[in-house]
XYZ file of C-alpha atoms in Angstrom:
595
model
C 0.000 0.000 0.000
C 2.948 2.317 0.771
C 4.474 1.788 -2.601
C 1.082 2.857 -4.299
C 0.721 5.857 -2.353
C 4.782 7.180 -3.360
C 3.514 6.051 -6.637
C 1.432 8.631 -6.464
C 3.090 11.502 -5.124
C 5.617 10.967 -7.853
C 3.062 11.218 -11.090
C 1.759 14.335 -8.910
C 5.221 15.922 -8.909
C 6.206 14.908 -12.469
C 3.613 17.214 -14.039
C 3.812 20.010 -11.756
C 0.495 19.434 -9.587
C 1.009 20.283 -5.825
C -1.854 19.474 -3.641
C -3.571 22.366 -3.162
C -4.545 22.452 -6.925
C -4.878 18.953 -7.142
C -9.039 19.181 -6.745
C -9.066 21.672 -9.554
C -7.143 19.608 -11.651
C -8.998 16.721 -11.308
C -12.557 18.710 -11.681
C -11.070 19.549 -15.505
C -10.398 15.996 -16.342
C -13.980 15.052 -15.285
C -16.830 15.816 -17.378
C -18.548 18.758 -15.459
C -21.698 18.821 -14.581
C -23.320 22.203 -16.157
C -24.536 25.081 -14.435
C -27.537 26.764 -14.562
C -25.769 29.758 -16.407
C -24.434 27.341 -18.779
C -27.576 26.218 -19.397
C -29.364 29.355 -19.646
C -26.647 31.030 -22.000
C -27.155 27.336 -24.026
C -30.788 28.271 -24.547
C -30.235 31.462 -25.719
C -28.172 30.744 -28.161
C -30.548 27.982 -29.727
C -33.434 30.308 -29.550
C -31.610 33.689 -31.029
C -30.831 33.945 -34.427
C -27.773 31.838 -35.902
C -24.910 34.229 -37.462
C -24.056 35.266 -40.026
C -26.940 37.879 -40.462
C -25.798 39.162 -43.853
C -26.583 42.887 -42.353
C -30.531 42.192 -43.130
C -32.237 40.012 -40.061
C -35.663 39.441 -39.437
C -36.879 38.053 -36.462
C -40.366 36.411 -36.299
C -40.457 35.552 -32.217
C -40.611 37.310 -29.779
C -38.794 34.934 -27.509
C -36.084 34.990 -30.153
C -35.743 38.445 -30.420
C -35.465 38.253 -26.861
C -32.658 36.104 -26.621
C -31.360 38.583 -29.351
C -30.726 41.490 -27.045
C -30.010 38.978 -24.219
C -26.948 38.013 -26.279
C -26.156 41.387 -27.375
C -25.911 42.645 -23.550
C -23.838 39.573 -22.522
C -21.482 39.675 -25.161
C -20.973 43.591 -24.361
C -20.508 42.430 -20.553
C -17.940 40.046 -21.938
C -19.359 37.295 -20.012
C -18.203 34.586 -22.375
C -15.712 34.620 -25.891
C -19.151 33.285 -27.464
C -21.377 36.356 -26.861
C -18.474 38.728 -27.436
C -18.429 36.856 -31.038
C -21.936 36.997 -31.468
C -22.270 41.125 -30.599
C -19.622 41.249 -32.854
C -21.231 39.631 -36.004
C -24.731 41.710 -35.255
C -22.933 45.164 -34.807
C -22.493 44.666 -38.678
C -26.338 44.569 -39.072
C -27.967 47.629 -40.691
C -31.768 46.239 -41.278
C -33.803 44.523 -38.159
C -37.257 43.580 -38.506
C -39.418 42.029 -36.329
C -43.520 41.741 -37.294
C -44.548 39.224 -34.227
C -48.430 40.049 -35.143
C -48.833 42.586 -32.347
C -47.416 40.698 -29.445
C -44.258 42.975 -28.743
C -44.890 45.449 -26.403
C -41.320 46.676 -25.707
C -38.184 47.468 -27.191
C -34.860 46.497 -25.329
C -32.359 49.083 -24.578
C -29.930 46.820 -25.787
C -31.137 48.320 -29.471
C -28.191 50.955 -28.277
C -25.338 48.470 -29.724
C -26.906 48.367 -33.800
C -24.974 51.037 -34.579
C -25.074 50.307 -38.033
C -28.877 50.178 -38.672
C -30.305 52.106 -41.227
C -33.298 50.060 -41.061
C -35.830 49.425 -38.135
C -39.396 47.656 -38.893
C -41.523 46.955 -35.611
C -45.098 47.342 -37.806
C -47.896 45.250 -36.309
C -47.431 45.011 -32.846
C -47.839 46.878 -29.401
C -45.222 49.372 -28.947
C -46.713 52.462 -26.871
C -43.403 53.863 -25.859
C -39.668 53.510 -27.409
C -36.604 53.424 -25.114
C -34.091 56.806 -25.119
C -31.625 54.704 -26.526
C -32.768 54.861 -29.956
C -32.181 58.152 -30.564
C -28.376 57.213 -30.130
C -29.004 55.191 -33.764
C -27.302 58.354 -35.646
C -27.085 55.877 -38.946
C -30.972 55.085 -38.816
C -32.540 56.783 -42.274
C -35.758 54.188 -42.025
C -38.326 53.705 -39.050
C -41.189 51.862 -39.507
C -44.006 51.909 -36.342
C -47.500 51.346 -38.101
C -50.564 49.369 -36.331
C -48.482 50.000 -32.852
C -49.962 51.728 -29.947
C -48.530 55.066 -29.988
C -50.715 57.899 -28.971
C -47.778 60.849 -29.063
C -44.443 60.324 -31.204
C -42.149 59.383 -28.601
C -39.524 62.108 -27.852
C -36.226 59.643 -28.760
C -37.711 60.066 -32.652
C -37.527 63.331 -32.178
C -33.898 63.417 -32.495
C -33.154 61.379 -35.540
C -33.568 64.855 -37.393
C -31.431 62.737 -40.130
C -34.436 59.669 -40.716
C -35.607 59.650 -44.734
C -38.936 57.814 -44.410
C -41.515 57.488 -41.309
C -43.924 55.276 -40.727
C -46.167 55.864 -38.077
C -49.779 55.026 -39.620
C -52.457 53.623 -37.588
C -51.466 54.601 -34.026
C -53.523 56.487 -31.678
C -51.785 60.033 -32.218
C -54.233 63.205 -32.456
C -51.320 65.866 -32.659
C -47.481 66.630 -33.619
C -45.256 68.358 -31.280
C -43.649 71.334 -32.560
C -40.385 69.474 -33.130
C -41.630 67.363 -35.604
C -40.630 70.146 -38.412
C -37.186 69.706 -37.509
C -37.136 66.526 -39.867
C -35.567 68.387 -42.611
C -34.444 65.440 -44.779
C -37.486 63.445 -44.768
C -38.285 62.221 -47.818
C -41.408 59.727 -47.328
C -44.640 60.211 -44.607
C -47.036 57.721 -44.307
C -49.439 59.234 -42.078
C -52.919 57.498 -41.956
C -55.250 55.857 -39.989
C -56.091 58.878 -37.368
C -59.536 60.624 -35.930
C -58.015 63.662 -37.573
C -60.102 66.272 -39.681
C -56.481 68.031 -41.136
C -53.180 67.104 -41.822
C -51.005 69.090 -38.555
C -49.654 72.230 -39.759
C -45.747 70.967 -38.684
C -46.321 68.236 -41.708
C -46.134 71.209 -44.261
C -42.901 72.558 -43.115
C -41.247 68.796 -44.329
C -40.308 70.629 -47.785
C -38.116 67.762 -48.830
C -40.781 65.581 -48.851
C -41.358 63.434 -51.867
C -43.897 60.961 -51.023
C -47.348 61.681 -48.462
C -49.923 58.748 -47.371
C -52.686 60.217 -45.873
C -55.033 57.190 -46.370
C -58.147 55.492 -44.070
C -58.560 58.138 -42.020
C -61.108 61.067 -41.750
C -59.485 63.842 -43.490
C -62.233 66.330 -44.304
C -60.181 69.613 -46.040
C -56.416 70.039 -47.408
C -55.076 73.144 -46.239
C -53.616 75.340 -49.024
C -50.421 75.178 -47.298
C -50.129 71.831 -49.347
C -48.707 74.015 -52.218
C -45.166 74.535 -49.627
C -44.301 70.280 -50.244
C -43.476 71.197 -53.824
C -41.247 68.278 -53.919
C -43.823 65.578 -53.781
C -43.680 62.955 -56.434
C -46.783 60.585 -54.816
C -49.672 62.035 -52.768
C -51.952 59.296 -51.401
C -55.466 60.853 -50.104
C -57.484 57.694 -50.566
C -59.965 56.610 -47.733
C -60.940 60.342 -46.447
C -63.758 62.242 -46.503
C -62.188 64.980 -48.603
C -65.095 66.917 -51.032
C -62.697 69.244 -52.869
C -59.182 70.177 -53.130
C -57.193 73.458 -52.707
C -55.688 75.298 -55.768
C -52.887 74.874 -54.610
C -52.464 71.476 -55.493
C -51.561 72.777 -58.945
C -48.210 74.148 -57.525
C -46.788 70.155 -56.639
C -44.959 70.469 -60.340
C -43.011 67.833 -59.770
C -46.337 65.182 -58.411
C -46.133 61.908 -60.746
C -48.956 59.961 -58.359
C -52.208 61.353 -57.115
C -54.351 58.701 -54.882
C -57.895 60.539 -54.418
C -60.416 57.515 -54.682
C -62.736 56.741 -52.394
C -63.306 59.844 -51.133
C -66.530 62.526 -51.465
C -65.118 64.615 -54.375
C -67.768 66.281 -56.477
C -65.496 68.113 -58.821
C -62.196 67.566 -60.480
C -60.030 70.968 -59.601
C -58.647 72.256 -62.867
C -55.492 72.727 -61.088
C -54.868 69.279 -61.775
C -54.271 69.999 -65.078
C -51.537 72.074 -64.460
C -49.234 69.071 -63.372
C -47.388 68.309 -66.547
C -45.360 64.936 -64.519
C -48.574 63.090 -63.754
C -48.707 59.564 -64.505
C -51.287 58.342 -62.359
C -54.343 59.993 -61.820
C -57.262 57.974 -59.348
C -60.935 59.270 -58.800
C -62.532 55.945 -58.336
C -65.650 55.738 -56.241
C -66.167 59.700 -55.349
C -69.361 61.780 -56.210
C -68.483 63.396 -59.815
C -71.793 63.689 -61.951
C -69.005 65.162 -64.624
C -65.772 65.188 -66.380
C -64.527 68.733 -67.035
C -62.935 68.508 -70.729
C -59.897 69.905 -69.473
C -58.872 66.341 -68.823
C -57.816 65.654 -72.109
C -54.440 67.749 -71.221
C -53.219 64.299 -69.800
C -54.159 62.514 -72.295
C -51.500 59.983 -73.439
C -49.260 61.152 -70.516
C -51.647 59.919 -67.689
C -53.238 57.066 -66.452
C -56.851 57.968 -65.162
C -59.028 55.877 -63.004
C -62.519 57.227 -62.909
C -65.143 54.601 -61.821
C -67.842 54.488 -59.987
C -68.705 57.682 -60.009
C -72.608 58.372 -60.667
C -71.890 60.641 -63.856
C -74.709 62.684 -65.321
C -73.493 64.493 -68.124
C -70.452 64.385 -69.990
C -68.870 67.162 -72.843
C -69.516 65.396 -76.138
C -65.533 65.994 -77.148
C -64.832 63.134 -74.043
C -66.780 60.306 -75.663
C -64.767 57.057 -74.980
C -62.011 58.902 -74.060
C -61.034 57.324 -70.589
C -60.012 53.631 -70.632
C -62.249 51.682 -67.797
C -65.271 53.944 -68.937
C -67.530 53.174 -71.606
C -69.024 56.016 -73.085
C -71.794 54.877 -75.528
C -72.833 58.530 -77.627
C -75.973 60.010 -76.674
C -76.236 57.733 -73.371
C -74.508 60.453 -71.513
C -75.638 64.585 -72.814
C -73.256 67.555 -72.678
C -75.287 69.041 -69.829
C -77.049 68.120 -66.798
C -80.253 67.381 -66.602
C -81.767 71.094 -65.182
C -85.100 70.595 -63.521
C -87.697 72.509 -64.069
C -88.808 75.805 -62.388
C -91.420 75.714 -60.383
C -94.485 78.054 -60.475
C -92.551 80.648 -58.833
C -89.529 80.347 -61.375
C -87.367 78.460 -59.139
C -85.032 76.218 -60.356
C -82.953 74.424 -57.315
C -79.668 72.673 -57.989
C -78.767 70.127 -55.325
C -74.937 69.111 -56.393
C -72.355 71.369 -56.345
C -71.507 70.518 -60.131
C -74.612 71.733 -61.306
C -73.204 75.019 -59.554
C -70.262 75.392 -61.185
C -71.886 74.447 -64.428
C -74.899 77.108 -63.863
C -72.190 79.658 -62.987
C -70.156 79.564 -66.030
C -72.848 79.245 -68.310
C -74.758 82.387 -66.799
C -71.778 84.752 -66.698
C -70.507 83.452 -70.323
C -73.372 82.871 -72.355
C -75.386 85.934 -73.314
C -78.610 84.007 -74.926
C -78.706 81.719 -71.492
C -78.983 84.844 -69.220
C -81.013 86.780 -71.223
C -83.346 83.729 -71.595
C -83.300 83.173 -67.947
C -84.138 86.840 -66.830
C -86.985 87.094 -69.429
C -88.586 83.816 -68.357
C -88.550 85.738 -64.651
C -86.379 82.331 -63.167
C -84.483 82.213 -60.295
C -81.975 79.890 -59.195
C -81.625 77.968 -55.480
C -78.414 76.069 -54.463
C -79.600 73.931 -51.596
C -77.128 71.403 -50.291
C -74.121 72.815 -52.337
C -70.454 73.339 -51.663
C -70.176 76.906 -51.950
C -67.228 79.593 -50.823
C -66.684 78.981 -47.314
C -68.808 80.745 -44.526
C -67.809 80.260 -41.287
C -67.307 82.539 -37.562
C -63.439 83.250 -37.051
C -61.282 85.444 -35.231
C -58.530 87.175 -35.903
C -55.898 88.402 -33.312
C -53.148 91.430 -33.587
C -51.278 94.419 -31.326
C -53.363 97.229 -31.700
C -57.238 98.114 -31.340
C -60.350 95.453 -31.057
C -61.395 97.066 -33.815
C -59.130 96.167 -36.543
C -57.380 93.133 -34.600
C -58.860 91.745 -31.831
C -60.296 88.341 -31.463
C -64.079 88.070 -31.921
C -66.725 85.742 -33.666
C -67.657 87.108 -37.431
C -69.262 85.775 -40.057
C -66.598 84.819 -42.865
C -67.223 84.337 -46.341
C -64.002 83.280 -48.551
C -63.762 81.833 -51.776
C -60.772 79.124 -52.817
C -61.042 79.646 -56.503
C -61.785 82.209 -59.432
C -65.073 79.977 -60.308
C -66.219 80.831 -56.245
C -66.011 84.160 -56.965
C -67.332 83.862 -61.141
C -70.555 82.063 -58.806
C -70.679 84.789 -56.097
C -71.162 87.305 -59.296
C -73.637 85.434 -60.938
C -75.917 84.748 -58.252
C -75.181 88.790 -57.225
C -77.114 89.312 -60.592
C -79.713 87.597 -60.215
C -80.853 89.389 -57.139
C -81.989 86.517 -54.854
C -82.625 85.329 -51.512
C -79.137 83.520 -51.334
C -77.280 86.920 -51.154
C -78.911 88.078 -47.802
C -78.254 84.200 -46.562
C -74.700 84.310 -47.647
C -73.174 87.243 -48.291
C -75.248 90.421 -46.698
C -74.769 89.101 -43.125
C -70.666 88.748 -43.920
C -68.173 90.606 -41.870
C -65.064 89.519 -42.826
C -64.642 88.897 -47.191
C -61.234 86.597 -47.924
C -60.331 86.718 -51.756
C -56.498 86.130 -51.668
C -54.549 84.578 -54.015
C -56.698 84.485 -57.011
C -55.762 85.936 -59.503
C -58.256 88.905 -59.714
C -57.592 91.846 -62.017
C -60.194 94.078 -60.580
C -63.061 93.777 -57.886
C -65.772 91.630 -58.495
C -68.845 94.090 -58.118
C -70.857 92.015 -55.559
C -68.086 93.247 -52.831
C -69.810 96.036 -52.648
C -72.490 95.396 -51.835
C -71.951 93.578 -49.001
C -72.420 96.579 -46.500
C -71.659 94.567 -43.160
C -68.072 94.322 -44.355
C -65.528 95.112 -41.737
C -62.756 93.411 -42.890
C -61.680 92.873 -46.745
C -58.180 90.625 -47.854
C -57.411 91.012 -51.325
C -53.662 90.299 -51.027
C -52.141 88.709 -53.872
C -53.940 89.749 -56.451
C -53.346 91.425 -59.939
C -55.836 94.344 -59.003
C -55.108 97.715 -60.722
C -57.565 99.925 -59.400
C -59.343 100.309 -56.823
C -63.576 102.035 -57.799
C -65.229 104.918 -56.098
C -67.727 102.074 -55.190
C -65.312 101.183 -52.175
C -67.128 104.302 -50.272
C -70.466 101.974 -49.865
C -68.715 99.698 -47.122
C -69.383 102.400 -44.447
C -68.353 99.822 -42.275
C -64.875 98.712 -43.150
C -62.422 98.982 -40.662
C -59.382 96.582 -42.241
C -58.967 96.446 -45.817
C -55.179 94.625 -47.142
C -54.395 94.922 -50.642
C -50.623 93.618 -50.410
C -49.447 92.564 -53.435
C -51.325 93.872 -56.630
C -50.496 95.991 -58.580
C -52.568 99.567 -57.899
C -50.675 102.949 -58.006
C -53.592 105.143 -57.232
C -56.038 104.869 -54.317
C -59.826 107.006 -54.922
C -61.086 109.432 -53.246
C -63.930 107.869 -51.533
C -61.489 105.823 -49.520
C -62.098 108.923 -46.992
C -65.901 108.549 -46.879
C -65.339 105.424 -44.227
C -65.957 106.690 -40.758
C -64.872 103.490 -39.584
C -61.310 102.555 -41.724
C -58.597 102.257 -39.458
C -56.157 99.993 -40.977
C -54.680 99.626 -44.965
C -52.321 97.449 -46.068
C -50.623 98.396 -49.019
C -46.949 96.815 -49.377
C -45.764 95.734 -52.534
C -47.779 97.353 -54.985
C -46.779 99.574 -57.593
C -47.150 103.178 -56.094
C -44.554 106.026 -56.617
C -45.985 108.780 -54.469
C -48.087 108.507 -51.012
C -51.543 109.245 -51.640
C -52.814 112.606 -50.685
C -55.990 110.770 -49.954
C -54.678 109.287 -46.704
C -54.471 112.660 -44.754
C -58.205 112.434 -44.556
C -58.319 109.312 -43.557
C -58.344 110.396 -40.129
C -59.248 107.294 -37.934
C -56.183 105.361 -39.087
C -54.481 102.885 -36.974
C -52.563 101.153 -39.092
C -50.511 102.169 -42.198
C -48.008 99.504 -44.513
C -46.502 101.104 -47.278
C -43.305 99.245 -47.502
C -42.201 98.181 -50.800
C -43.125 100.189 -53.279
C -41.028 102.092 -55.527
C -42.260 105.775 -53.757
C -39.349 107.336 -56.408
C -41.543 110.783 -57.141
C -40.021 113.216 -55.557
C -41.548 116.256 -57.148
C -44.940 114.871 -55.621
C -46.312 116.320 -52.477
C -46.281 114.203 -49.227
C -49.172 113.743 -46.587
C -48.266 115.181 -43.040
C -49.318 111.344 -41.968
C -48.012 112.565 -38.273
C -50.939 114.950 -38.335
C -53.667 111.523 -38.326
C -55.078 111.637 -34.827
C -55.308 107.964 -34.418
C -51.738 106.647 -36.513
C -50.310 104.242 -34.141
C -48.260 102.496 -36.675
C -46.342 103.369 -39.953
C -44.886 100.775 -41.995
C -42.554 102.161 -45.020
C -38.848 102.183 -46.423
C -36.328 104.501 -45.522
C -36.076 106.074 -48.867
C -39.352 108.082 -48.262
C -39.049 107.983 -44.541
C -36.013 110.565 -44.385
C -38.335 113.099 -46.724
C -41.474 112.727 -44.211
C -39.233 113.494 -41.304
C -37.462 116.554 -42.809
C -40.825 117.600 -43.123
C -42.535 117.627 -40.281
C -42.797 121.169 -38.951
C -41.821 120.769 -35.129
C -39.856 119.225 -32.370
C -43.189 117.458 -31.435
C -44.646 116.190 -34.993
C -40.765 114.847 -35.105
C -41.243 112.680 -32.196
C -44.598 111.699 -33.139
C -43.211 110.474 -36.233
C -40.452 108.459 -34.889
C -42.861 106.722 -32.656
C -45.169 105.738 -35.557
C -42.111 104.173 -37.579
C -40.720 102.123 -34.513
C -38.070 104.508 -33.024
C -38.661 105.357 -29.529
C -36.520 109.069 -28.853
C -34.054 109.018 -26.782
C -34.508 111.360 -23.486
C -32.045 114.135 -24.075
């Protein structure tokens, strides 16, 4: 027994085991037995994904993508050569999707270490909330959260000012924050699926915007600020409730896709016309009774959809024109069916087609009005779209009178046909003009393209506030002394150079804006305006100098002067004392200095 024990000690010796380590030394010849660890870092590596990714990885389980991050965070702890390996290999990745048919309801921090993602597609499931970390993904151009449960955009998207596309459709969100302008180089919105009546005002500001998706949602009117996203190639509107479109729509030069079907359109806007790069054109199931012929400017350049639509009438020139509608002659007329009066000469239209059509035809064909007025008819547009008539306020800095906020009736018109139907029915001298228009306080005609004033303006003698900005108007008629009530009239932007006399027959005018028109002296006119408020005269040329200048620091009321410095140094030299001086200097913005 001795000898078997020195035995022993010998082999222990001969390969450099002492005794203390002996245990340990024996424990690695054994098989182990494994721990739970072992076991548990075992598991997740069968249920996470098996390298190599390839950059692109797709996850379909939730307990895999699990293990994922599980693997991610142990190799960064450098808990085993293994994970270390494995974080590794999916730092390289730069697309992750995961569509677990809305059973994720969080996303790991761990998302921190896929630095290189330019991709991230979480669609379908239950994501409320998104962890901080994200915003740390600096490479991400692509995020993809429709059909989640999102009901603000979570403030880590907010800084990935550098994302190209968004996708945040059917969530639960009713607003955008402010910041949401700030993505500068977005390129592609899909933004549908909400209990909204608008698009947000901070989606306009996204001018690098090339593709929109508005779709399945309850979008009722397109703001004209539409016309700013002049970079758009594809707008998708389908799915809304929109019934008409702004005229600015004709400004997206560059649109080669516009989505409008199943929506409650009763008109095609000829501002469609005006985009030469459409390809795609769809006005499937809306309410048009008609086809303007305008619409053969795309032919052979555009694709049209027009379907199920319940036409009336049709201009004989569009007979079989549109592929997907058969046209059969004489099946369809060139107008709409007009009903007839009734024993008191009234003929009502109920669609706002037959408006526009009545319109045109009454203020362009001379036998049609004539026969009208000498038959005694009148005409009734009950349950029409007409130019907009609504109660809004309007807030400023100086009095209540010209700026403050209070409820008046508004009556504005979004296209030169409004106001061609405003005239007409103005002829005719019916009830609709004290319904509509006698009652108005505030008249909105911007932006339209108007040479002159349509005559029916004045004779809305409620007026107290009249826009006419951007206009082409020339002249402005001695009829402008009936609106004894006008307090505000703007004229910005047209091109008068005179202003009439009868301008000082309103007891009530306190404010005129005329900047950038074409006028080269002040008009005389304006020292008896004397309840002024409010004067803009900057940028116009003002270059007379031989013609004589209003003491406009004599107007009792002139809080505010706005003009060029050109003719501001020849209505301060001359003012004829210290005080007018000082008065002056106020009106332009320079307080004095206390000597």
């Amino acid at each position: 027994m001795k000898h078997i024990v020195l035995a022993a000690l010998l082999f222990v010796n001969a390969i450099g085991i002492n005794a203390g380590n002996l245990q340990s030394y024996m424990e690695k010849k054994s098989p182990q037995t494994p721990t739970r660890a072992t076991l548990e870092s075992e598991k997740m590596f069968a249920l996470a994904p098996t390298p190599p990714f390839f950059e692109n990885l797709e996850i379909k389980e939730t307990k895999s993508l699990n293990a994922f991050f599980s693997l991610l965070e142990k190799g960064a702890k450098k808990e085993s050569k293994a994970a270390e390996q494995y974080l590794a290999q999916a730092k390289e990745i730069t697309s992750l999707k995961c569509d677990e048919n809305g059973k994720i309801t969080e996303l790991p921090p761990q998302i921190k270490y896929l630095q290189k993602l330019l991709t991230l597609d979480f669609c379908g499931n239950k994501l409320a909330t998104l962890p901080d970390e994200i915003s740390t993904l600096k490479n991400l151009r692509r995020l993809r959260l429709a059909h989640n449960k999102f009901t603000t955009i979570p403030t880590p998207i907010l800084k990935l000012v550098d994302l190209e596309e968004l996708n945040i459709c059917a969530n639960e969100i009713d607003k955008l924050p402010d910041e949401f302008k700030n993505f500068k180089k977005l390129q592609k919105l899909y933004f549908g699926g909400f209990n909204l009546p608008a698009l947000p005002p901070q989606i306009f500001d996204l001018e690098n915007l090339e593709k929109l998706s508005v779709v399945w949602g309850c979008v009722r009117q397109l703001s004209s600020k539409i016309g700013k996203l002049t970079n758009l190639k594809q707008l998708l509107l389908f799915n809304n409730k929109l019934s008409e479109l702004p005229k600015e729509i004709g400004d997206l030069t560059k649109l080669e896709t516009l989505e409008l079907q199943e929506n409650r359109i009763t008109t095609i806007s000829p501002h469609i016309f005006k985009l030469k790069n459409l390809e795609w054109l769809d006005f499937r199931n809306n309410q048009l009774i008609s086809i303007p012929e305008e619409i053969l400017e795309l032919k052979n350049r555009t694709e049209c959809r027009l379907k199920n639509n319940p036409l009336e009438y049709l201009p004989s020139c569009l007979y079989g024109f549109c592929e997907g509608l058969v046209f059969i002659d004489g099946l369809l007329g060139p107008e709409p069916p007009i009903p007839p009066a009734d024993k008191t000469g009234m003929i009502r239209f109920s669609h706002p087609e037959h408006v526009r059509w009545f319109s045109r035809k009454y203020t362009t064909n001379d036998s049609f009005r004539n026969e009208f007025k000498t038959k005694g008819q009148r005409a009734e547009f009950s349950g029409a779209i007409l130019p907009t008539v609504d109660s809004r306020g309007c807030y400023g800095q100086l009095s209540d009178k010209l700026y403050g906020y209070k409820e008046e009736l508004t009556l504005e018109c979004h296209s030169p046909e409004e106001v061609e139907l405003l005239q007409s029915i103005y002829e005719q001298q019916n009830d609709f003009i004290k319904l509509y228009m006698e009652e108005a306080k505030i008249l909105i005609l911007q932006g339209l393209g108007l040479r002159e004033i349509p005559d029916f303006v004045f004779e809305l003698t409620s007026l107290e506030r009249l826009f006419l900005e951007r206009n082409s108007i020339e002249k402005i008629p001695e009829e402008i002394g009936r609106l004894k009530n006008l307090a505000l009239i703007s004229l910005g932007e047209n091109n008068l150079h005179s202003l009439p006399d009868s301008l000082s027959d309103l007891p009530k005018l306190g404010g005129i804006i005329l900047s950038k028109n074409n006028f080269h002296h002040i008009p005389m006119v304006l020292r008896k305006c004397t309840e002024l408020e409010a004067l803009s005269l900057d940028l116009n040329p003002l270059d007379d100098q031989n013609a004589p200048l209003p003491h406009l620091e004599n107007l009792p009321n002139l809080k505010r002067l706005d003009i060029d410095d050109h003719p501001t140094r020849r209505l301060y030299a001359q003012c004829e004392n210290d005080e007018s001086k000082l008065k002056f200097m106020r009106l332009i913005g320079i307080e004095p200095k206390e000597k």
